[in-house]
């Protein structure tokens, strides 16, 4: 420690980088959701979904194809890949629709239960062991979402089914990816 900084904690360089990357990732997700919310007002849903994945496909191809060649396109389980693609398309379409009909904050609070659903599905379908602490965290996360949504409030309308469908399709996508 340097003089005059008694008691200060020095974080390892890699930890500082990791914290920075988490902050950047959260900012990217917030920006993506906000841009999606804004675009749903003037762009047809399917065009928005198409643009998102067309841009992603071009960017990913530009990075991976020169590095790995055509082998990057091969798969041992094409049916799983098609199912994963359909689940991802459903998730994205439901996200765009949700943001058209719901406030951004409520959408985000509902979507944040996705890791909870993934944990439940992984335990049930993949037979992954979940510790009692993790179950407690899952319950706490769900309780937090309920507090944010305030049952009986204005969020509970037909539109709540859209992000819930997104959560389910995304959770199955994640479990299938893990498999």
Tab-separated table of N, CA and C in Angstrom:
chain	number	residue	atom	x	y	z
A	1	UNK	N	0.842	-1.190	0.000
A	1	UNK	CA	0.000	0.000	0.000
A	1	UNK	C	0.876	1.237	0.000
A	2	UNK	N	0.399	2.245	-0.646
A	2	UNK	CA	1.161	3.495	-0.708
A	2	UNK	C	0.898	4.308	0.553
A	3	UNK	N	1.848	5.194	0.891
A	3	UNK	CA	1.655	6.028	2.072
A	3	UNK	C	0.405	6.898	1.912
A	4	UNK	N	-0.280	7.102	2.999
A	4	UNK	CA	-1.472	7.938	2.960
A	4	UNK	C	-2.722	7.170	2.556
A	5	UNK	N	-2.561	5.921	2.235
A	5	UNK	CA	-3.725	5.125	1.830
A	5	UNK	C	-3.869	3.934	2.758
A	6	UNK	N	-3.602	4.142	4.027
A	6	UNK	CA	-3.711	3.057	5.001
A	6	UNK	C	-5.139	2.535	5.004
A	7	UNK	N	-5.252	1.238	4.990
A	7	UNK	CA	-6.570	0.620	5.029
A	7	UNK	C	-7.189	0.423	3.661
A	8	UNK	N	-6.607	0.997	2.625
A	8	UNK	CA	-7.156	0.828	1.275
A	8	UNK	C	-6.892	-0.598	0.802
A	9	UNK	N	-7.835	-1.140	0.105
A	9	UNK	CA	-7.711	-2.498	-0.413
A	9	UNK	C	-7.302	-2.421	-1.877
A	10	UNK	N	-6.247	-3.158	-2.222
A	10	UNK	CA	-5.797	-3.210	-3.614
A	10	UNK	C	-6.405	-4.442	-4.273
A	11	UNK	N	-7.181	-4.210	-5.290
A	11	UNK	CA	-7.772	-5.320	-6.020
A	11	UNK	C	-6.804	-5.794	-7.088
A	12	UNK	N	-6.728	-7.084	-7.313
A	12	UNK	CA	-5.885	-7.589	-8.393
A	12	UNK	C	-6.356	-7.026	-9.737
A	13	UNK	N	-5.408	-6.841	-10.619
A	13	UNK	CA	-5.677	-6.240	-11.930
A	13	UNK	C	-6.772	-7.001	-12.678
A	14	UNK	N	-6.732	-8.319	-12.656
A	14	UNK	CA	-7.723	-9.115	-13.384
A	14	UNK	C	-9.127	-8.933	-12.804
A	15	UNK	N	-9.232	-8.752	-11.511
A	15	UNK	CA	-10.526	-8.538	-10.883
A	15	UNK	C	-11.118	-7.197	-11.324
A	16	UNK	N	-10.293	-6.195	-11.415
A	16	UNK	CA	-10.750	-4.882	-11.873
A	16	UNK	C	-11.248	-4.982	-13.313
A	17	UNK	N	-10.522	-5.707	-14.154
A	17	UNK	CA	-10.952	-5.907	-15.543
A	17	UNK	C	-12.279	-6.657	-15.575
A	18	UNK	N	-12.420	-7.680	-14.742
A	18	UNK	CA	-13.657	-8.461	-14.706
A	18	UNK	C	-14.838	-7.589	-14.288
A	19	UNK	N	-14.648	-6.762	-13.284
A	19	UNK	CA	-15.715	-5.857	-12.834
A	19	UNK	C	-16.084	-4.903	-13.963
A	20	UNK	N	-15.090	-4.378	-14.637
A	20	UNK	CA	-15.340	-3.485	-15.772
A	20	UNK	C	-16.120	-4.172	-16.880
A	21	UNK	N	-15.759	-5.418	-17.178
A	21	UNK	CA	-16.462	-6.156	-18.227
A	21	UNK	C	-17.912	-6.443	-17.848
A	22	UNK	N	-18.175	-6.728	-16.581
A	22	UNK	CA	-19.549	-6.940	-16.130
A	22	UNK	C	-20.357	-5.655	-16.299
A	23	UNK	N	-19.774	-4.534	-15.937
A	23	UNK	CA	-20.457	-3.252	-16.085
A	23	UNK	C	-20.750	-2.966	-17.560
A	24	UNK	N	-19.790	-3.231	-18.431
A	24	UNK	CA	-19.996	-3.031	-19.871
A	24	UNK	C	-21.087	-3.963	-20.392
A	25	UNK	N	-21.076	-5.222	-19.946
A	25	UNK	CA	-22.100	-6.179	-20.390
A	25	UNK	C	-23.497	-5.729	-19.967
A	26	UNK	N	-23.645	-5.288	-18.727
A	26	UNK	CA	-24.942	-4.819	-18.243
A	26	UNK	C	-25.379	-3.591	-19.039
A	27	UNK	N	-24.445	-2.701	-19.324
A	27	UNK	CA	-24.771	-1.519	-20.136
A	27	UNK	C	-25.205	-1.928	-21.542
A	28	UNK	N	-24.561	-2.937	-22.100
A	28	UNK	CA	-24.944	-3.424	-23.440
A	28	UNK	C	-26.355	-3.984	-23.421
A	29	UNK	N	-26.685	-4.791	-22.409
A	29	UNK	CA	-28.042	-5.336	-22.327
A	29	UNK	C	-29.070	-4.231	-22.146
A	30	UNK	N	-28.775	-3.259	-21.299
A	30	UNK	CA	-29.703	-2.144	-21.100
A	30	UNK	C	-29.887	-1.349	-22.393
A	31	UNK	N	-28.798	-1.137	-23.105
A	31	UNK	CA	-28.865	-0.417	-24.378
A	31	UNK	C	-29.666	-1.213	-25.401
A	32	UNK	N	-29.429	-2.523	-25.462
A	32	UNK	CA	-30.153	-3.371	-26.399
A	32	UNK	C	-31.652	-3.348	-26.109
A	33	UNK	N	-32.041	-3.487	-24.850
A	33	UNK	CA	-33.463	-3.471	-24.497
A	33	UNK	C	-34.095	-2.106	-24.793
A	34	UNK	N	-33.375	-1.037	-24.500
A	34	UNK	CA	-33.896	0.299	-24.768
A	34	UNK	C	-34.034	0.533	-26.266
A	35	UNK	N	-33.034	0.147	-27.038
A	35	UNK	CA	-33.107	0.299	-28.499
A	35	UNK	C	-34.247	-0.544	-29.066
A	36	UNK	N	-34.439	-1.735	-28.521
A	36	UNK	CA	-35.543	-2.583	-28.971
A	36	UNK	C	-36.875	-1.922	-28.657
A	37	UNK	N	-37.003	-1.374	-27.450
A	37	UNK	CA	-38.235	-0.688	-27.055
A	37	UNK	C	-38.521	0.473	-28.001
A	38	UNK	N	-37.507	1.252	-28.315
A	38	UNK	CA	-37.691	2.391	-29.220
A	38	UNK	C	-38.016	1.939	-30.636
A	39	UNK	N	-37.375	0.865	-31.085
A	39	UNK	CA	-37.594	0.430	-32.464
A	39	UNK	C	-38.973	-0.187	-32.669
A	40	UNK	N	-39.562	-0.754	-31.617
A	40	UNK	CA	-40.868	-1.392	-31.790
A	40	UNK	C	-41.963	-0.382	-32.117
A	41	UNK	N	-41.707	0.890	-31.856
A	41	UNK	CA	-42.708	1.915	-32.155
A	41	UNK	C	-42.817	2.179	-33.656
A	42	UNK	N	-41.725	2.003	-34.399
A	42	UNK	CA	-41.774	2.359	-35.809
A	42	UNK	C	-41.353	1.289	-36.789
A	43	UNK	N	-40.889	0.154	-36.288
A	43	UNK	CA	-40.393	-0.907	-37.167
A	43	UNK	C	-41.212	-2.167	-36.917
A	44	UNK	N	-41.641	-2.861	-37.987
A	44	UNK	CA	-42.349	-4.124	-37.768
A	44	UNK	C	-41.477	-5.106	-36.975
A	45	UNK	N	-42.126	-5.890	-36.111
A	45	UNK	CA	-41.427	-6.802	-35.205
A	45	UNK	C	-40.489	-7.739	-35.963
A	46	UNK	N	-40.983	-8.396	-37.006
A	46	UNK	CA	-40.142	-9.355	-37.724
A	46	UNK	C	-38.949	-8.692	-38.395
A	47	UNK	N	-39.105	-7.445	-38.828
A	47	UNK	CA	-37.970	-6.735	-39.419
A	47	UNK	C	-36.917	-6.449	-38.351
A	48	UNK	N	-37.354	-6.086	-37.151
A	48	UNK	CA	-36.412	-5.848	-36.057
A	48	UNK	C	-35.657	-7.100	-35.676
A	49	UNK	N	-36.381	-8.222	-35.581
A	49	UNK	CA	-35.734	-9.501	-35.251
A	49	UNK	C	-34.765	-9.883	-36.362
A	50	UNK	N	-35.206	-9.742	-37.632
A	50	UNK	CA	-34.342	-10.077	-38.767
A	50	UNK	C	-33.064	-9.242	-38.725
A	51	UNK	N	-33.183	-7.930	-38.490
A	51	UNK	CA	-32.005	-7.071	-38.477
A	51	UNK	C	-31.050	-7.460	-37.358
A	52	UNK	N	-31.597	-7.765	-36.183
A	52	UNK	CA	-30.748	-8.146	-35.054
A	52	UNK	C	-29.893	-9.363	-35.409
A	53	UNK	N	-30.537	-10.379	-35.994
A	53	UNK	CA	-29.794	-11.600	-36.291
A	53	UNK	C	-28.974	-11.508	-37.570
A	54	UNK	N	-29.399	-10.697	-38.516
A	54	UNK	CA	-28.579	-10.500	-39.716
A	54	UNK	C	-27.274	-9.811	-39.327
A	55	UNK	N	-27.362	-8.790	-38.494
A	55	UNK	CA	-26.158	-8.097	-38.030
A	55	UNK	C	-25.265	-9.049	-37.243
A	56	UNK	N	-25.874	-9.830	-36.351
A	56	UNK	CA	-25.108	-10.778	-35.537
A	56	UNK	C	-24.451	-11.835	-36.413
A	57	UNK	N	-25.161	-12.337	-37.406
A	57	UNK	CA	-24.607	-13.376	-38.289
A	57	UNK	C	-23.416	-12.842	-39.085
A	58	UNK	N	-23.539	-11.622	-39.587
A	58	UNK	CA	-22.432	-11.032	-40.356
A	58	UNK	C	-21.223	-10.804	-39.449
A	59	UNK	N	-21.446	-10.241	-38.277
A	59	UNK	CA	-20.338	-9.952	-37.357
A	59	UNK	C	-19.663	-11.245	-36.890
A	60	UNK	N	-20.470	-12.232	-36.526
A	60	UNK	CA	-19.910	-13.504	-36.054
A	60	UNK	C	-19.145	-14.205	-37.170
A	61	UNK	N	-19.715	-14.217	-38.364
A	61	UNK	CA	-19.051	-14.852	-39.500
A	61	UNK	C	-17.730	-14.163	-39.808
A	62	UNK	N	-17.724	-12.843	-39.750
A	62	UNK	CA	-16.491	-12.094	-40.042
A	62	UNK	C	-15.383	-12.426	-39.048
A	63	UNK	N	-15.744	-12.757	-37.833
A	63	UNK	CA	-14.744	-13.081	-36.821
A	63	UNK	C	-14.359	-14.567	-36.851
A	64	UNK	N	-15.342	-15.454	-36.922
A	64	UNK	CA	-15.079	-16.881	-36.771
A	64	UNK	C	-14.654	-17.606	-38.046
A	65	UNK	N	-15.214	-17.237	-39.189
A	65	UNK	CA	-14.901	-17.965	-40.413
A	65	UNK	C	-13.423	-17.889	-40.786
A	66	UNK	N	-12.795	-16.723	-40.744
A	66	UNK	CA	-11.355	-16.699	-41.061
A	66	UNK	C	-10.517	-17.498	-40.059
A	67	UNK	N	-10.970	-17.568	-38.833
A	67	UNK	CA	-10.198	-18.245	-37.795
A	67	UNK	C	-10.352	-19.763	-37.829
A	68	UNK	N	-11.599	-20.255	-38.050
A	68	UNK	CA	-11.869	-21.685	-37.972
A	68	UNK	C	-12.239	-22.323	-39.313
A	69	UNK	N	-12.474	-21.504	-40.315
A	69	UNK	CA	-12.835	-22.039	-41.618
A	69	UNK	C	-14.244	-22.593	-41.641
A	70	UNK	N	-14.542	-23.368	-42.657
A	70	UNK	CA	-15.880	-23.910	-42.883
A	70	UNK	C	-16.290	-24.914	-41.804
A	71	UNK	N	-15.336	-25.427	-41.047
A	71	UNK	CA	-15.640	-26.389	-39.976
A	71	UNK	C	-16.570	-25.794	-38.926
A	72	UNK	N	-16.588	-24.481	-38.813
A	72	UNK	CA	-17.440	-23.832	-37.826
A	72	UNK	C	-18.929	-24.054	-38.146
A	73	UNK	N	-19.239	-24.436	-39.380
A	73	UNK	CA	-20.624	-24.636	-39.785
A	73	UNK	C	-21.109	-26.075	-39.594
A	74	UNK	N	-20.226	-26.976	-39.247
A	74	UNK	CA	-20.604	-28.383	-39.069
A	74	UNK	C	-21.191	-28.615	-37.681
A	75	UNK	N	-22.158	-29.538	-37.625
A	75	UNK	CA	-22.758	-29.904	-36.351
A	75	UNK	C	-23.031	-31.398	-36.329
A	76	UNK	N	-22.921	-31.995	-35.168
A	76	UNK	CA	-23.219	-33.416	-35.021
A	76	UNK	C	-24.706	-33.668	-34.809
A	77	UNK	N	-25.434	-32.648	-34.390
A	77	UNK	CA	-26.854	-32.806	-34.065
A	77	UNK	C	-27.668	-31.694	-34.727
A	78	UNK	N	-27.937	-31.810	-36.029
A	78	UNK	CA	-28.661	-30.731	-36.716
A	78	UNK	C	-30.066	-30.496	-36.167
A	79	UNK	N	-30.734	-31.550	-35.685
A	79	UNK	CA	-32.082	-31.352	-35.123
A	79	UNK	C	-32.028	-30.473	-33.870
A	80	UNK	N	-31.025	-30.707	-33.020
A	80	UNK	CA	-30.875	-29.857	-31.839
A	80	UNK	C	-30.578	-28.414	-32.246
A	81	UNK	N	-29.754	-28.249	-33.260
A	81	UNK	CA	-29.426	-26.901	-33.732
A	81	UNK	C	-30.671	-26.200	-34.259
A	82	UNK	N	-31.505	-26.925	-35.015
A	82	UNK	CA	-32.751	-26.334	-35.521
A	82	UNK	C	-33.695	-25.981	-34.375
A	83	UNK	N	-33.807	-26.861	-33.403
A	83	UNK	CA	-34.662	-26.581	-32.246
A	83	UNK	C	-34.130	-25.389	-31.463
A	84	UNK	N	-32.829	-25.350	-31.251
A	84	UNK	CA	-32.233	-24.194	-30.552
A	84	UNK	C	-32.505	-22.908	-31.325
A	85	UNK	N	-32.364	-22.961	-32.649
A	85	UNK	CA	-32.633	-21.782	-33.477
A	85	UNK	C	-34.082	-21.332	-33.368
A	86	UNK	N	-35.003	-22.293	-33.379
A	86	UNK	CA	-36.421	-21.957	-33.246
A	86	UNK	C	-36.723	-21.349	-31.870
A	87	UNK	N	-36.108	-21.902	-30.827
A	87	UNK	CA	-36.308	-21.348	-29.480
A	87	UNK	C	-35.743	-19.937	-29.367
A	88	UNK	N	-34.585	-19.712	-29.983
A	88	UNK	CA	-33.985	-18.378	-29.946
A	88	UNK	C	-34.830	-17.384	-30.743
A	89	UNK	N	-35.357	-17.812	-31.887
A	89	UNK	CA	-36.244	-16.955	-32.675
A	89	UNK	C	-37.499	-16.622	-31.876
A	90	UNK	N	-38.065	-17.629	-31.208
A	90	UNK	CA	-39.247	-17.387	-30.377
A	90	UNK	C	-38.924	-16.415	-29.244
A	91	UNK	N	-37.784	-16.597	-28.601
A	91	UNK	CA	-37.387	-15.703	-27.504
A	91	UNK	C	-37.251	-14.268	-27.989
A	92	UNK	N	-36.592	-14.092	-29.113
A	92	UNK	CA	-36.378	-12.738	-29.635
A	92	UNK	C	-37.683	-12.091	-30.064
A	93	UNK	N	-38.526	-12.851	-30.736
A	93	UNK	CA	-39.811	-12.306	-31.170
A	93	UNK	C	-40.656	-11.925	-29.962
A	94	UNK	N	-40.664	-12.779	-28.936
A	94	UNK	CA	-41.411	-12.456	-27.722
A	94	UNK	C	-40.830	-11.247	-26.998
A	95	UNK	N	-39.509	-11.076	-27.065
A	95	UNK	CA	-38.892	-9.894	-26.450
A	95	UNK	C	-39.362	-8.624	-27.159
A	96	UNK	N	-39.346	-8.631	-28.491
A	96	UNK	CA	-39.792	-7.461	-29.241
A	96	UNK	C	-41.265	-7.170	-28.964
A	97	UNK	N	-42.090	-8.220	-28.975
A	97	UNK	CA	-43.516	-8.026	-28.698
A	97	UNK	C	-43.739	-7.524	-27.271
A	98	UNK	N	-43.009	-8.100	-26.320
A	98	UNK	CA	-43.141	-7.668	-24.922
A	98	UNK	C	-42.834	-6.193	-24.777
A	99	UNK	N	-41.750	-5.771	-25.403
A	99	UNK	CA	-41.340	-4.372	-25.267
A	99	UNK	C	-42.281	-3.422	-26.002
A	100	UNK	N	-43.037	-3.937	-26.939
A	100	UNK	CA	-44.038	-3.090	-27.603
A	100	UNK	C	-45.209	-2.823	-26.662
A	101	UNK	N	-45.569	-3.818	-25.850
A	101	UNK	CA	-46.792	-3.720	-25.047
A	101	UNK	C	-46.567	-3.522	-23.553
A	102	UNK	N	-45.303	-3.485	-23.117
A	102	UNK	CA	-45.025	-3.362	-21.679
A	102	UNK	C	-43.995	-2.283	-21.409
A	103	UNK	N	-44.023	-1.725	-20.198
A	103	UNK	CA	-42.935	-0.826	-19.797
A	103	UNK	C	-41.618	-1.606	-19.666
A	104	UNK	N	-40.524	-0.942	-19.942
A	104	UNK	CA	-39.203	-1.568	-19.935
A	104	UNK	C	-38.840	-2.140	-18.566
A	105	UNK	N	-39.136	-1.421	-17.491
A	105	UNK	CA	-38.755	-1.887	-16.146
A	105	UNK	C	-39.467	-3.179	-15.779
A	106	UNK	N	-40.764	-3.278	-16.062
A	106	UNK	CA	-41.506	-4.493	-15.747
A	106	UNK	C	-41.034	-5.653	-16.623
A	107	UNK	N	-40.767	-5.366	-17.898
A	107	UNK	CA	-40.234	-6.395	-18.792
A	107	UNK	C	-38.930	-6.964	-18.234
A	108	UNK	N	-38.034	-6.069	-17.837
A	108	UNK	CA	-36.733	-6.495	-17.321
A	108	UNK	C	-36.887	-7.320	-16.054
A	109	UNK	N	-37.761	-6.911	-15.152
A	109	UNK	CA	-37.922	-7.664	-13.903
A	109	UNK	C	-38.482	-9.059	-14.159
A	110	UNK	N	-39.346	-9.204	-15.152
A	110	UNK	CA	-39.877	-10.531	-15.465
A	110	UNK	C	-38.792	-11.382	-16.117
A	111	UNK	N	-38.057	-10.809	-17.053
A	111	UNK	CA	-37.027	-11.560	-17.780
A	111	UNK	C	-35.908	-12.009	-16.838
A	112	UNK	N	-35.699	-11.284	-15.770
A	112	UNK	CA	-34.643	-11.658	-14.828
A	112	UNK	C	-34.955	-12.929	-14.033
A	113	UNK	N	-36.150	-13.486	-14.202
A	113	UNK	CA	-36.411	-14.781	-13.566
A	113	UNK	C	-35.934	-15.936	-14.443
A	114	UNK	N	-35.422	-15.640	-15.631
A	114	UNK	CA	-34.933	-16.702	-16.529
A	114	UNK	C	-33.898	-17.608	-15.853
A	115	UNK	N	-32.901	-17.075	-15.150
A	115	UNK	CA	-31.957	-17.986	-14.482
A	115	UNK	C	-32.629	-18.900	-13.456
A	116	UNK	N	-33.697	-18.427	-12.846
A	116	UNK	CA	-34.424	-19.257	-11.891
A	116	UNK	C	-35.090	-20.426	-12.614
A	117	UNK	N	-35.694	-20.140	-13.751
A	117	UNK	CA	-36.358	-21.184	-14.528
A	117	UNK	C	-35.320	-22.157	-15.097
A	118	UNK	N	-34.175	-21.628	-15.525
A	118	UNK	CA	-33.107	-22.498	-16.025
A	118	UNK	C	-32.657	-23.451	-14.922
A	119	UNK	N	-32.514	-22.949	-13.712
A	119	UNK	CA	-32.118	-23.801	-12.583
A	119	UNK	C	-33.150	-24.903	-12.355
A	120	UNK	N	-34.425	-24.552	-12.376
A	120	UNK	CA	-35.483	-25.548	-12.196
A	120	UNK	C	-35.460	-26.597	-13.313
A	121	UNK	N	-35.338	-26.146	-14.555
A	121	UNK	CA	-35.321	-27.084	-15.681
A	121	UNK	C	-34.072	-27.963	-15.669
A	122	UNK	N	-32.929	-27.374	-15.330
A	122	UNK	CA	-31.690	-28.158	-15.289
A	122	UNK	C	-31.772	-29.240	-14.217
A	123	UNK	N	-32.367	-28.903	-13.089
A	123	UNK	CA	-32.520	-29.905	-12.025
A	123	UNK	C	-33.490	-31.001	-12.451
A	124	UNK	N	-34.557	-30.616	-13.129
A	124	UNK	CA	-35.586	-31.589	-13.501
A	124	UNK	C	-35.195	-32.424	-14.720
A	125	UNK	N	-34.599	-31.797	-15.730
A	125	UNK	CA	-34.351	-32.516	-16.986
A	125	UNK	C	-32.937	-33.056	-17.119
A	126	UNK	N	-31.959	-32.299	-16.629
A	126	UNK	CA	-30.567	-32.734	-16.750
A	126	UNK	C	-30.077	-33.428	-15.487
A	127	UNK	N	-30.945	-33.474	-14.485
A	127	UNK	CA	-30.620	-34.109	-13.196
A	127	UNK	C	-29.404	-33.470	-12.534
A	128	UNK	N	-29.234	-32.168	-12.746
A	128	UNK	CA	-28.143	-31.456	-12.083
A	128	UNK	C	-28.492	-31.273	-10.617
A	129	UNK	N	-27.479	-31.431	-9.776
A	129	UNK	CA	-27.700	-31.220	-8.352
A	129	UNK	C	-27.707	-29.729	-8.053
A	130	UNK	N	-28.690	-29.333	-7.273
A	130	UNK	CA	-28.812	-27.935	-6.872
A	130	UNK	C	-28.715	-27.905	-5.354
A	131	UNK	N	-27.769	-27.143	-4.852
A	131	UNK	CA	-27.548	-27.083	-3.407
A	131	UNK	C	-28.704	-26.356	-2.720
A	132	UNK	N	-28.886	-26.600	-1.429
A	132	UNK	CA	-29.924	-25.880	-0.684
A	132	UNK	C	-29.737	-24.360	-0.754
A	133	UNK	N	-28.477	-23.914	-0.755
A	133	UNK	CA	-28.228	-22.477	-0.866
A	133	UNK	C	-28.738	-21.949	-2.200
A	134	UNK	N	-28.485	-22.685	-3.276
A	134	UNK	CA	-28.946	-22.238	-4.597
A	134	UNK	C	-30.472	-22.224	-4.653
A	135	UNK	N	-31.124	-23.237	-4.049
A	135	UNK	CA	-32.589	-23.226	-4.003
A	135	UNK	C	-33.094	-22.000	-3.234
A	136	UNK	N	-32.409	-21.659	-2.150
A	136	UNK	CA	-32.792	-20.467	-1.383
A	136	UNK	C	-32.627	-19.211	-2.229
A	137	UNK	N	-31.544	-19.159	-3.003
A	137	UNK	CA	-31.333	-18.012	-3.885
A	137	UNK	C	-32.387	-17.944	-4.981
A	138	UNK	N	-32.774	-19.092	-5.512
A	138	UNK	CA	-33.844	-19.138	-6.515
A	138	UNK	C	-35.142	-18.598	-5.909
A	139	UNK	N	-35.478	-19.043	-4.719
A	139	UNK	CA	-36.693	-18.569	-4.048
A	139	UNK	C	-36.611	-17.070	-3.770
A	140	UNK	N	-35.446	-16.607	-3.330
A	140	UNK	CA	-35.273	-15.177	-3.067
A	140	UNK	C	-35.389	-14.347	-4.336
A	141	UNK	N	-34.834	-14.839	-5.426
A	141	UNK	CA	-34.940	-14.129	-6.704
A	141	UNK	C	-36.373	-14.040	-7.177
A	142	UNK	N	-37.108	-15.123	-7.023
A	142	UNK	CA	-38.518	-15.122	-7.413
A	142	UNK	C	-39.314	-14.153	-6.534
A	143	UNK	N	-39.040	-14.167	-5.234
A	143	UNK	CA	-39.732	-13.247	-4.317
A	143	UNK	C	-39.430	-11.794	-4.691
A	144	UNK	N	-38.183	-11.527	-5.064
A	144	UNK	CA	-37.825	-10.171	-5.489
A	144	UNK	C	-38.584	-9.737	-6.728
A	145	UNK	N	-38.750	-10.653	-7.663
A	145	UNK	CA	-39.501	-10.334	-8.880
A	145	UNK	C	-40.960	-10.030	-8.544
A	146	UNK	N	-41.538	-10.817	-7.653
A	146	UNK	CA	-42.934	-10.589	-7.246
A	146	UNK	C	-43.069	-9.210	-6.582
A	147	UNK	N	-42.113	-8.838	-5.752
A	147	UNK	CA	-42.154	-7.524	-5.092
A	147	UNK	C	-42.105	-6.411	-6.140
A	148	UNK	N	-41.222	-6.560	-7.135
A	148	UNK	CA	-41.099	-5.534	-8.173
A	148	UNK	C	-42.393	-5.431	-8.986
A	149	UNK	N	-42.993	-6.561	-9.299
A	149	UNK	CA	-44.186	-6.562	-10.151
A	149	UNK	C	-45.458	-6.159	-9.424
A	150	UNK	N	-45.472	-6.247	-8.097
A	150	UNK	CA	-46.635	-5.870	-7.305
A	150	UNK	C	-47.911	-6.547	-7.823
A	151	UNK	N	-48.130	-7.820	-7.449
A	151	UNK	CA	-49.349	-8.514	-7.917
A	151	UNK	C	-50.592	-7.686	-7.635
A	152	UNK	N	-51.471	-7.671	-8.609
A	152	UNK	CA	-52.672	-6.854	-8.500
A	152	UNK	C	-52.470	-5.482	-9.107
A	153	UNK	N	-51.241	-5.174	-9.514
A	153	UNK	CA	-50.956	-3.885	-10.138
A	153	UNK	C	-51.306	-3.904	-11.617
A	154	UNK	N	-50.870	-2.875	-12.306
A	154	UNK	CA	-51.223	-2.708	-13.715
A	154	UNK	C	-50.466	-3.646	-14.634
A	155	UNK	N	-49.381	-4.253	-14.166
A	155	UNK	CA	-48.577	-5.125	-15.017
A	155	UNK	C	-49.316	-6.412	-15.337
A	156	UNK	N	-50.185	-6.856	-14.455
A	156	UNK	CA	-50.865	-8.128	-14.652
A	156	UNK	C	-52.010	-7.965	-15.654
A	157	UNK	N	-51.658	-8.049	-16.917
A	157	UNK	CA	-52.611	-8.028	-18.024
A	157	UNK	C	-52.200	-9.135	-18.983
A	158	UNK	N	-52.857	-9.219	-20.110
A	158	UNK	CA	-52.508	-10.253	-21.094
A	158	UNK	C	-51.055	-10.115	-21.533
A	159	UNK	N	-50.509	-8.905	-21.533
A	159	UNK	CA	-49.147	-8.666	-22.023
A	159	UNK	C	-48.094	-9.365	-21.173
A	160	UNK	N	-48.408	-9.709	-19.929
A	160	UNK	CA	-47.430	-10.386	-19.079
A	160	UNK	C	-47.104	-11.784	-19.610
A	161	UNK	N	-48.007	-12.339	-20.425
A	161	UNK	CA	-47.758	-13.662	-21.006
A	161	UNK	C	-46.595	-13.632	-21.999
A	162	UNK	N	-46.347	-12.483	-22.623
A	162	UNK	CA	-45.265	-12.386	-23.605
A	162	UNK	C	-43.884	-12.582	-22.974
A	163	UNK	N	-43.513	-11.804	-21.938
A	163	UNK	CA	-42.200	-12.058	-21.345
A	163	UNK	C	-42.123	-13.389	-20.603
A	164	UNK	N	-43.249	-13.885	-20.103
A	164	UNK	CA	-43.231	-15.206	-19.475
A	164	UNK	C	-42.939	-16.280	-20.528
A	165	UNK	N	-43.522	-16.127	-21.716
A	165	UNK	CA	-43.206	-17.035	-22.820
A	165	UNK	C	-41.746	-16.918	-23.218
A	166	UNK	N	-41.230	-15.706	-23.197
A	166	UNK	CA	-39.810	-15.463	-23.475
A	166	UNK	C	-38.941	-16.201	-22.460
A	167	UNK	N	-39.290	-16.106	-21.188
A	167	UNK	CA	-38.518	-16.765	-20.132
A	167	UNK	C	-38.503	-18.279	-20.348
A	168	UNK	N	-39.652	-18.852	-20.657
A	168	UNK	CA	-39.737	-20.302	-20.849
A	168	UNK	C	-38.945	-20.734	-22.083
A	169	UNK	N	-39.126	-20.029	-23.207
A	169	UNK	CA	-38.403	-20.425	-24.424
A	169	UNK	C	-36.902	-20.223	-24.261
A	170	UNK	N	-36.502	-19.156	-23.586
A	170	UNK	CA	-35.077	-18.924	-23.366
A	170	UNK	C	-34.491	-19.957	-22.401
A	171	UNK	N	-35.255	-20.332	-21.389
A	171	UNK	CA	-34.765	-21.342	-20.441
A	171	UNK	C	-34.557	-22.678	-21.152
A	172	UNK	N	-35.504	-23.073	-22.002
A	172	UNK	CA	-35.333	-24.316	-22.754
A	172	UNK	C	-34.142	-24.215	-23.709
A	173	UNK	N	-33.951	-23.031	-24.309
A	173	UNK	CA	-32.786	-22.803	-25.178
A	173	UNK	C	-31.502	-23.040	-24.384
A	174	UNK	N	-31.415	-22.478	-23.176
A	174	UNK	CA	-30.219	-22.608	-22.351
A	174	UNK	C	-29.981	-24.060	-21.937
A	175	UNK	N	-31.044	-24.761	-21.542
A	175	UNK	CA	-30.913	-26.157	-21.117
A	175	UNK	C	-30.479	-27.021	-22.302
A	176	UNK	N	-31.080	-26.794	-23.461
A	176	UNK	CA	-30.713	-27.558	-24.650
A	176	UNK	C	-29.263	-27.269	-25.051
A	177	UNK	N	-28.837	-26.027	-24.912
A	177	UNK	CA	-27.447	-25.666	-25.201
A	177	UNK	C	-26.509	-26.407	-24.260
A	178	UNK	N	-26.885	-26.502	-23.000
A	178	UNK	CA	-26.068	-27.195	-22.018
A	178	UNK	C	-25.973	-28.688	-22.327
A	179	UNK	N	-27.054	-29.231	-22.857
A	179	UNK	CA	-27.085	-30.656	-23.192
A	179	UNK	C	-26.148	-30.944	-24.340
